[in-house]
CSV table of C-alpha atoms and ligand atoms in Angstrom, one decimal:
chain,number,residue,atom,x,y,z
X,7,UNK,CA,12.0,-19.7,24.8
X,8,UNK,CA,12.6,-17.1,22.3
X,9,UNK,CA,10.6,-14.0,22.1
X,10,UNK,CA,8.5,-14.7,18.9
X,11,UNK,CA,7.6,-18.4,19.9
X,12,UNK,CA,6.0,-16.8,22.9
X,13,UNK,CA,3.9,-14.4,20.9
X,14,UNK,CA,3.1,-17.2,18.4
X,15,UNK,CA,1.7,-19.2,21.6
X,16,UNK,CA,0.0,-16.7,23.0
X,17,UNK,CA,-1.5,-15.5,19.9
X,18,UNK,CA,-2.8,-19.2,19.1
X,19,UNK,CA,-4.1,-19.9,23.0
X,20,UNK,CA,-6.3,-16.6,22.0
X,21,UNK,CA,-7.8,-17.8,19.0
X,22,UNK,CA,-8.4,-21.8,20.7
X,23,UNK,CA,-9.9,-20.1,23.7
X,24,UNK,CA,-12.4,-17.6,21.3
X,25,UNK,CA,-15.5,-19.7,21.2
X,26,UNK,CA,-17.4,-17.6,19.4
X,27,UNK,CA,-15.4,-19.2,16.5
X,28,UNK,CA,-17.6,-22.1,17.0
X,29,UNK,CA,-20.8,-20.4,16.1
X,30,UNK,CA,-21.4,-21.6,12.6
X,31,UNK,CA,-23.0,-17.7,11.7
X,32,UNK,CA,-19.4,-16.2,13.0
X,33,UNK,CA,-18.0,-16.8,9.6
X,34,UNK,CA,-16.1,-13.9,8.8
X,35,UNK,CA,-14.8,-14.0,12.6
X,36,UNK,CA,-13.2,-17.5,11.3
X,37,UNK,CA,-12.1,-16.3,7.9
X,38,UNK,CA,-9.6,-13.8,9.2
X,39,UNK,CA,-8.3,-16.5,11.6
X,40,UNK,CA,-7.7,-18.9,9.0
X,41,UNK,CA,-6.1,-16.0,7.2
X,42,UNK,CA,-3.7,-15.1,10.3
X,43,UNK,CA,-3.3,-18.8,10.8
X,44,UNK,CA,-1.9,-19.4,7.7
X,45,UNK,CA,0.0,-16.6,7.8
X,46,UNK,CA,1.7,-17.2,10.9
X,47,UNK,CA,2.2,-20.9,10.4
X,48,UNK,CA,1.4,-21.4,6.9
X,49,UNK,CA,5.1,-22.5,5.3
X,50,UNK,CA,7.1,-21.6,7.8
X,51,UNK,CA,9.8,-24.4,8.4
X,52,UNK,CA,9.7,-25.2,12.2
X,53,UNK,CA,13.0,-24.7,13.9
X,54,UNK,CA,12.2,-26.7,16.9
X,55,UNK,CA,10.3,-29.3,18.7
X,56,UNK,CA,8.4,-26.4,20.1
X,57,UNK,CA,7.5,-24.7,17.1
X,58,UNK,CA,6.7,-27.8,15.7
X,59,UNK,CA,4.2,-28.4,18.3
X,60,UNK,CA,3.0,-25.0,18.1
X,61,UNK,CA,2.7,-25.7,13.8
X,62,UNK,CA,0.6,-28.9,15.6
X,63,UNK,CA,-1.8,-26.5,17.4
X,64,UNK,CA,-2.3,-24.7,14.6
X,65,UNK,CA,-2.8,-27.0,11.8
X,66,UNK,CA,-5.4,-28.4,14.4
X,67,UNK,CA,-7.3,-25.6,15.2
X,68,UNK,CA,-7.3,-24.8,11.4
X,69,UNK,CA,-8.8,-28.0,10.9
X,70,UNK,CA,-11.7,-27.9,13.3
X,71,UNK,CA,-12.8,-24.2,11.7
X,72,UNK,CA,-12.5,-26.0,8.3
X,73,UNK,CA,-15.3,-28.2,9.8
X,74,UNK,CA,-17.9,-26.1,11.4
X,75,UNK,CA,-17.7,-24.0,7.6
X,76,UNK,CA,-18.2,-27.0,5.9
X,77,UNK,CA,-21.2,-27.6,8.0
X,78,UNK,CA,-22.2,-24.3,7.6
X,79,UNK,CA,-22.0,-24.4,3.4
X,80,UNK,CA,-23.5,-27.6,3.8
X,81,UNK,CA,-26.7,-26.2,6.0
X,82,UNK,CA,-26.8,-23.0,3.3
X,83,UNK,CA,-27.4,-25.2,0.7
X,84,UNK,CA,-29.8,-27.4,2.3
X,85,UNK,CA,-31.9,-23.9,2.8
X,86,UNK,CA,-31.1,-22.8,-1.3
X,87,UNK,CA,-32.7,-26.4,-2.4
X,88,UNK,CA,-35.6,-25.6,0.0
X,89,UNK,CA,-36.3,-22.5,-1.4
X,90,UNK,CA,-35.0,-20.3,0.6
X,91,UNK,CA,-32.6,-17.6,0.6
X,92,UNK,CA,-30.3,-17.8,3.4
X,93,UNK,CA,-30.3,-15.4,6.6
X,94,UNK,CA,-26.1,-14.9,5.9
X,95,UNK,CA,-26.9,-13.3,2.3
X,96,UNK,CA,-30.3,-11.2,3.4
X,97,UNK,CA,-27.8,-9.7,5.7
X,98,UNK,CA,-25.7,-9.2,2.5
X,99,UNK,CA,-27.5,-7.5,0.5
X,100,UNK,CA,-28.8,-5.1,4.1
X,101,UNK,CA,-25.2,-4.5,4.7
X,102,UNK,CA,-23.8,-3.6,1.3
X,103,UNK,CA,-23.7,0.1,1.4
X,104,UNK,CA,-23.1,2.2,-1.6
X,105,UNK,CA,-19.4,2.5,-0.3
X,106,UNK,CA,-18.6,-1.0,-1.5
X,107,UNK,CA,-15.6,-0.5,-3.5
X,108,UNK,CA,-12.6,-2.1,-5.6
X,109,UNK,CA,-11.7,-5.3,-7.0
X,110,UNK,CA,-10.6,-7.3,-4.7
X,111,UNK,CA,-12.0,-10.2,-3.2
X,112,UNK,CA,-12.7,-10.8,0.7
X,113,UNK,CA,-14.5,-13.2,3.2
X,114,UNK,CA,-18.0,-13.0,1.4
X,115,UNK,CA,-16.0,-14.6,-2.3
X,116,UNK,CA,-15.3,-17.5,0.1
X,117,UNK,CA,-18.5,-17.7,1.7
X,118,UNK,CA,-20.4,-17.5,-1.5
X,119,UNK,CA,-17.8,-20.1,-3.4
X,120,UNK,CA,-18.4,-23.0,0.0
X,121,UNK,CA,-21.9,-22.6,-1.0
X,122,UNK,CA,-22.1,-22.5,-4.6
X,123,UNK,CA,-19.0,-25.1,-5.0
X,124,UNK,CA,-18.5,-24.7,-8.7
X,125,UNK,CA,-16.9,-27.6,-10.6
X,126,UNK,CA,-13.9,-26.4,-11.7
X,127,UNK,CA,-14.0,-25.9,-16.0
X,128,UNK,CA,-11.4,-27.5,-17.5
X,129,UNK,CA,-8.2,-25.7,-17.2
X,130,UNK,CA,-7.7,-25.1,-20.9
X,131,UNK,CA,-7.9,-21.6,-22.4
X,132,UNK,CA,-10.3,-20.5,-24.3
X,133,UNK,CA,-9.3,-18.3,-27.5
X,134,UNK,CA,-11.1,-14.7,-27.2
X,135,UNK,CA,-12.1,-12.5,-30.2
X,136,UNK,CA,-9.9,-9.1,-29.9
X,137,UNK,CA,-13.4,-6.8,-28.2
X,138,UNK,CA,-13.8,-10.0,-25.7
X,139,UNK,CA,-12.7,-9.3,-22.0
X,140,UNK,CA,-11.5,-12.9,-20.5
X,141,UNK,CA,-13.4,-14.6,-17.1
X,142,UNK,CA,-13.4,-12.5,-14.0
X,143,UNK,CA,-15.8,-13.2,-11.4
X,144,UNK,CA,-17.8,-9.8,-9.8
X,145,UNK,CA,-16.2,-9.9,-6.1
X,146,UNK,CA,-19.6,-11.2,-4.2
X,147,UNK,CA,-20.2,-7.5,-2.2
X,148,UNK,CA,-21.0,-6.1,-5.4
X,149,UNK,CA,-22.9,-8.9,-6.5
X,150,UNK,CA,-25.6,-8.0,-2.8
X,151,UNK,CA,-25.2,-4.5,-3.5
X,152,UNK,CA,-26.6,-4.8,-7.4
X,153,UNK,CA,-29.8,-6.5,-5.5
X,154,UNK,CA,-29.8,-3.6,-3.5
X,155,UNK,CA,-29.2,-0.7,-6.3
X,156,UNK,CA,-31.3,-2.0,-9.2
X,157,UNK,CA,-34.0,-3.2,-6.3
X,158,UNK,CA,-34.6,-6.4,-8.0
X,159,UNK,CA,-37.5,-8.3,-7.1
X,160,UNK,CA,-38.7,-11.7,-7.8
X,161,UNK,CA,-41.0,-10.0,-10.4
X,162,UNK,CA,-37.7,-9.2,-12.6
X,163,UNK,CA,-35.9,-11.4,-15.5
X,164,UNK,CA,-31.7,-10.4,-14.9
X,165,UNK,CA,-29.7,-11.0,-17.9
X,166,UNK,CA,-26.0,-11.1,-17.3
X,167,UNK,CA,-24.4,-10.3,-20.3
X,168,UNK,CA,-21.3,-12.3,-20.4
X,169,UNK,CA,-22.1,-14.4,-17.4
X,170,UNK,CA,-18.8,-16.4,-16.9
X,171,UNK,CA,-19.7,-19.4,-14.0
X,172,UNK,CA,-22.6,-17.4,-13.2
X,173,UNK,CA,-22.2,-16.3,-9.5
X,174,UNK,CA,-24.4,-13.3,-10.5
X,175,UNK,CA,-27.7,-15.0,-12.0
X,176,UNK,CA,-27.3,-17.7,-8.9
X,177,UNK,CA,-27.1,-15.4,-5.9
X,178,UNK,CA,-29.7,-13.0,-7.6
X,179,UNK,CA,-32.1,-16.0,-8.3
X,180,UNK,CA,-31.4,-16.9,-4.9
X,181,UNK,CA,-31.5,-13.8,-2.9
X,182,UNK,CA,-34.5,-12.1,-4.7
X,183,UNK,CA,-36.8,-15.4,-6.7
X,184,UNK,CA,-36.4,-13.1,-9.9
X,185,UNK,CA,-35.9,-15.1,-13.0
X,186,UNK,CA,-32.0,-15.0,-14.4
X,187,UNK,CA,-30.6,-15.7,-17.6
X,188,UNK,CA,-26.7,-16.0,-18.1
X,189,UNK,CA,-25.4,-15.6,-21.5
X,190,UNK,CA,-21.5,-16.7,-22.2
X,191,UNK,CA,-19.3,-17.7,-24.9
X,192,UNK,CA,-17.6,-20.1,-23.1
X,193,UNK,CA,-19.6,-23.6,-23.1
X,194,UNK,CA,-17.4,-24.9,-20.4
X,195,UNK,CA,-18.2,-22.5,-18.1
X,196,UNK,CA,-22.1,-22.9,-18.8
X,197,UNK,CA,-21.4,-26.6,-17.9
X,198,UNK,CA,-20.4,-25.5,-14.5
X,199,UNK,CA,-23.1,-23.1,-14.0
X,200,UNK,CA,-25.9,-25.7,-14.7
X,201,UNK,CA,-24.0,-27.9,-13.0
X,202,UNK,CA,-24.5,-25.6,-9.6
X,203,UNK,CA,-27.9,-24.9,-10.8
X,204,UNK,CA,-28.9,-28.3,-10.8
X,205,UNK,CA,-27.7,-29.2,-7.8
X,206,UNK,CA,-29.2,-26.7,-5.6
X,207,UNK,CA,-32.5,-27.4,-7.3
X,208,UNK,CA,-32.5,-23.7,-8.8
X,209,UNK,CA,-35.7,-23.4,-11.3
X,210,UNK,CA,-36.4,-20.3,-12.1
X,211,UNK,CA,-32.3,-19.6,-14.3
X,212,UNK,CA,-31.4,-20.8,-17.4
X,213,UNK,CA,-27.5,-20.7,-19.2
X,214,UNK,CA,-27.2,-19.9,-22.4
X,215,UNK,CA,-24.2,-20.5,-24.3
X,216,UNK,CA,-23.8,-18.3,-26.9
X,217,UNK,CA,-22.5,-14.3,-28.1
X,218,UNK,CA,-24.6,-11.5,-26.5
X,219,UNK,CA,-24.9,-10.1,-29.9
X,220,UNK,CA,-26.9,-13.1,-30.7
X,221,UNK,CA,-29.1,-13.2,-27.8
X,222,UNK,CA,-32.6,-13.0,-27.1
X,223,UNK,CA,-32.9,-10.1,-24.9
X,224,UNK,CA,-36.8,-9.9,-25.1
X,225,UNK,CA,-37.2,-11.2,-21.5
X,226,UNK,CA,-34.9,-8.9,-19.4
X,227,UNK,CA,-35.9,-6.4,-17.5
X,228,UNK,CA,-32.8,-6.0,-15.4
X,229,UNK,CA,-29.3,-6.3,-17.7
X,230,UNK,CA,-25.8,-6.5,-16.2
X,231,UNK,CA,-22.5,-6.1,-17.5
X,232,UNK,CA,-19.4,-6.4,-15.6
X,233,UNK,CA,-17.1,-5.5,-18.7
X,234,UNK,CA,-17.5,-8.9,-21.0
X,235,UNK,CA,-16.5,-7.4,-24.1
X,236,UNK,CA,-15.7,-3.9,-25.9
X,237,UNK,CA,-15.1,-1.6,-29.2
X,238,UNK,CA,-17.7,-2.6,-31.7
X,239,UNK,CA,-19.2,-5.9,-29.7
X,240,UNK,CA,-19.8,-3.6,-27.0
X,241,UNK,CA,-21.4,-1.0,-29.6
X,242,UNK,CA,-23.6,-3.5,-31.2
X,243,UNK,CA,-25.1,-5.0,-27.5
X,244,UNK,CA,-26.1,-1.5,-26.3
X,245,UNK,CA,-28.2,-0.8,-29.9
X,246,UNK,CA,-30.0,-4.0,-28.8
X,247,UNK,CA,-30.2,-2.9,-25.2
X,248,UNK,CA,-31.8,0.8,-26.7
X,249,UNK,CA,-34.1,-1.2,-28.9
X,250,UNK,CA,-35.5,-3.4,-25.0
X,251,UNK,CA,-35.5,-0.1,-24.0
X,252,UNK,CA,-37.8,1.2,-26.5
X,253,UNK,CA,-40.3,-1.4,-25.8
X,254,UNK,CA,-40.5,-1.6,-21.6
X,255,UNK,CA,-38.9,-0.5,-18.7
X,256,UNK,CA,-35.5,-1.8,-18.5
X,257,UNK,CA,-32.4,-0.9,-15.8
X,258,UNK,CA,-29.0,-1.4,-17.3
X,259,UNK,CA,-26.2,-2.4,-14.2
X,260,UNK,CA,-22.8,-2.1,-14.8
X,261,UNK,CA,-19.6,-3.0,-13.4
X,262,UNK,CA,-15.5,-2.4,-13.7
X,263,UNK,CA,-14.5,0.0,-16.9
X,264,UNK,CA,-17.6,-0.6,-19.4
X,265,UNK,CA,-19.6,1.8,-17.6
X,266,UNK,CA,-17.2,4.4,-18.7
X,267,UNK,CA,-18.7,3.4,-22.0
X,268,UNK,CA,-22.1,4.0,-20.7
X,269,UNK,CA,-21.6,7.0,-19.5
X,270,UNK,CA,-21.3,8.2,-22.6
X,271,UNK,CA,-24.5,7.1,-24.2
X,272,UNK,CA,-26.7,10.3,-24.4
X,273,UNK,CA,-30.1,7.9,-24.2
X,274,UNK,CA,-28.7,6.5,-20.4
X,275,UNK,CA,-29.1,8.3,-17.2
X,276,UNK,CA,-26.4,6.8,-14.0
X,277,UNK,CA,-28.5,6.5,-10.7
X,278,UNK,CA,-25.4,7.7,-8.7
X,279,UNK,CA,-22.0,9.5,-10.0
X,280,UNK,CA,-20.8,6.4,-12.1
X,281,UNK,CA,-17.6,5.2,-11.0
X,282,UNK,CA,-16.1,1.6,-12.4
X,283,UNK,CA,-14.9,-0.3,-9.3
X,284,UNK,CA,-18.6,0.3,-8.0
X,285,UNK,CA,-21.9,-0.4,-9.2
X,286,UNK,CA,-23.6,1.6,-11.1
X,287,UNK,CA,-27.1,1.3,-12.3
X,288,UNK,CA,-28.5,3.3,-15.7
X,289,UNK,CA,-31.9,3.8,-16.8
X,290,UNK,CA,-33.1,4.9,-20.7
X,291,UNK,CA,-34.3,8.5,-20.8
X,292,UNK,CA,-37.8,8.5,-22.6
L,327,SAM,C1,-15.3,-10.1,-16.7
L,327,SAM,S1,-16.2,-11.7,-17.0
L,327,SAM,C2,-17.7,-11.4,-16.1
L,327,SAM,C3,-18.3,-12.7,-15.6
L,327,SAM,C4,-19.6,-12.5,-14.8
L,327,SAM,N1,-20.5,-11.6,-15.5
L,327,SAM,C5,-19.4,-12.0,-13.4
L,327,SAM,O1,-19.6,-10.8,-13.2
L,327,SAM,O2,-19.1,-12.8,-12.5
L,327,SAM,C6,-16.6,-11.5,-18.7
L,327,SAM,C7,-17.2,-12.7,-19.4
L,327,SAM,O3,-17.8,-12.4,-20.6
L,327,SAM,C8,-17.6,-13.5,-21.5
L,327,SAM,N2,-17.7,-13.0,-22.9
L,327,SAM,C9,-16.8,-12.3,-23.6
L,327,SAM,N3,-17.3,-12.0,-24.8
L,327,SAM,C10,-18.5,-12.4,-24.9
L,327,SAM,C11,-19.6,-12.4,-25.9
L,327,SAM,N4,-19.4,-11.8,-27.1
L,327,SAM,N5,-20.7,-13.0,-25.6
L,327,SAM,C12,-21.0,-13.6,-24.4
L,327,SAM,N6,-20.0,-13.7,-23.5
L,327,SAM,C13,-18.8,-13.1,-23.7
L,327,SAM,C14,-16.2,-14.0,-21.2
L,327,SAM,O4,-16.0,-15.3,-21.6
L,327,SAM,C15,-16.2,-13.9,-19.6
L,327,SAM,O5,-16.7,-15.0,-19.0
């Protein structure tokens, strides 16, 4: 047997004899199986009946994980219609540490898709004015570490500014019981976000399809921005975010290059050294 078949086989008897793997809460443990499964076995064209029994093994085990994290999605959403916010994300949002960083996405994007389970917009692209940024979803660890930064409480209203499918107005809703409003351009994507409203019986959140520039921002108390737009649409949203400013206490949470923009702004003050792969949360000077 050929040197690399023997470390493929002894590399999948590890992961089918690892039964922790079974324990619906060791989903991250899964995830980077799946990831090395696929990897290892993923398109690779078997060059013999014992590779091809090993591809077996694999697409098997692969399977079986598949199973227990449907279960598990399926369990997480039972708990979200019932009210309440799952153990996996409290941990979350205790975990995220200030050092959350970058762009990319990881195990928690997967975790938080099983659960929230989007219909998929149709495919079609939308036309964008020249100051609008297209949809980009906030990778989910920044989404726990915003609860965490701008403390949000169920006594808050969260307004996501540009809200895209609304992962941020669903898990805060979800996590904390504060009161979210997602405002976006894009009707399509405000059907899918009612859509997975609806369907985990989520109350207290409300879509709105229209321009932030037009938008009522009277209830917010928390804002968010993960760059949705810039030059003068950008401009003419922070005069109205001043003006909420001038009449309560408001916290303004950025994310990705906008809060270059708000660094800037002489009436803002950054919680922590504002950096744009990182959340940062301003509030108005009085
Ligand atoms: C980078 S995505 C952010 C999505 C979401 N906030 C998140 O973090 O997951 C920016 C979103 O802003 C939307 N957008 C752009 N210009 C807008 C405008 N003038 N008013 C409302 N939404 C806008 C885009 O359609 C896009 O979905």
């Amino acid at each position: 047997m050929p040197a690399r078949s023997e470390q493929l086989e002894a590399t999948l008897s590890n992961f089918e004899s690892d039964h922790a793997l079974l324990d619906p809460s060791q989903f991250a443990r899964r995830f980077a199986v799946e990831e090395e499964l696929e990897r290892l076995f993923g398109d690779k064209v078997s060059e013999s009946e014992y590779t091809r029994a090993l591809s077996r093994r694999a697409r098997a085990l692969q399977l079986a994980l598949e199973k227990i994290d449907s279960q598990l999605f399926a369990d997480l959403r039972s708990q979200i219609r019932s009210g309440i916010c799952p153990a996996e994300f409290r941990a979350c949002i205790h975990n995220q540490s200030s050092s959350a960083t970058g762009l990319d996405f990881d195990h928690l994007d997967d975790l938080v898709s099983g659960v929230l389970r989007f219909e998929p917009p149709p495919e079609e692209p939308r036309t964008l004015s020249p100051d609008s940024v297209f949809y980009q979803p906030t990778p989910a660890r920044h989404i726990f570490r915003l609860i965490s930064a701008a403390a949000i409480t169920e006594a808050d209203t969260l307004i996501d500014l540009g809200s895209g499918l609304g992962h941020v107005p669903l898990l805060v809703s979800i996590c904390t019981g504060a009161t979210s409003i997602g405002i976006e351009l894009d009707p399509a994507l405000i059907a899918s976000a009612e859509q997975c409203a609806a369907a985990l019986s989520l109350r207290n959140i409300t879509f709105r399809a229209q321009d932030a520039r037009e938008a009522d921002l009277s209830a917010g108390t928390v804002f968010y921005l993960y760059t949705p737009f810039t030059g003068a649409t950008l401009a003419s949203v922070l005069n109205s975010l001043r003006t909420q400013a001038g009449l309560r206490p408001i916290r303004i949470c950025t994310f990705g290059p906008c809060t270059s923009t708000l660094t800037e702004q002489p009436w803002l003050r950054p919680s922590s050294p504002p950096t744009t792969d990182q959340i940062t949360v301003f509030t108005p000077l009085s």
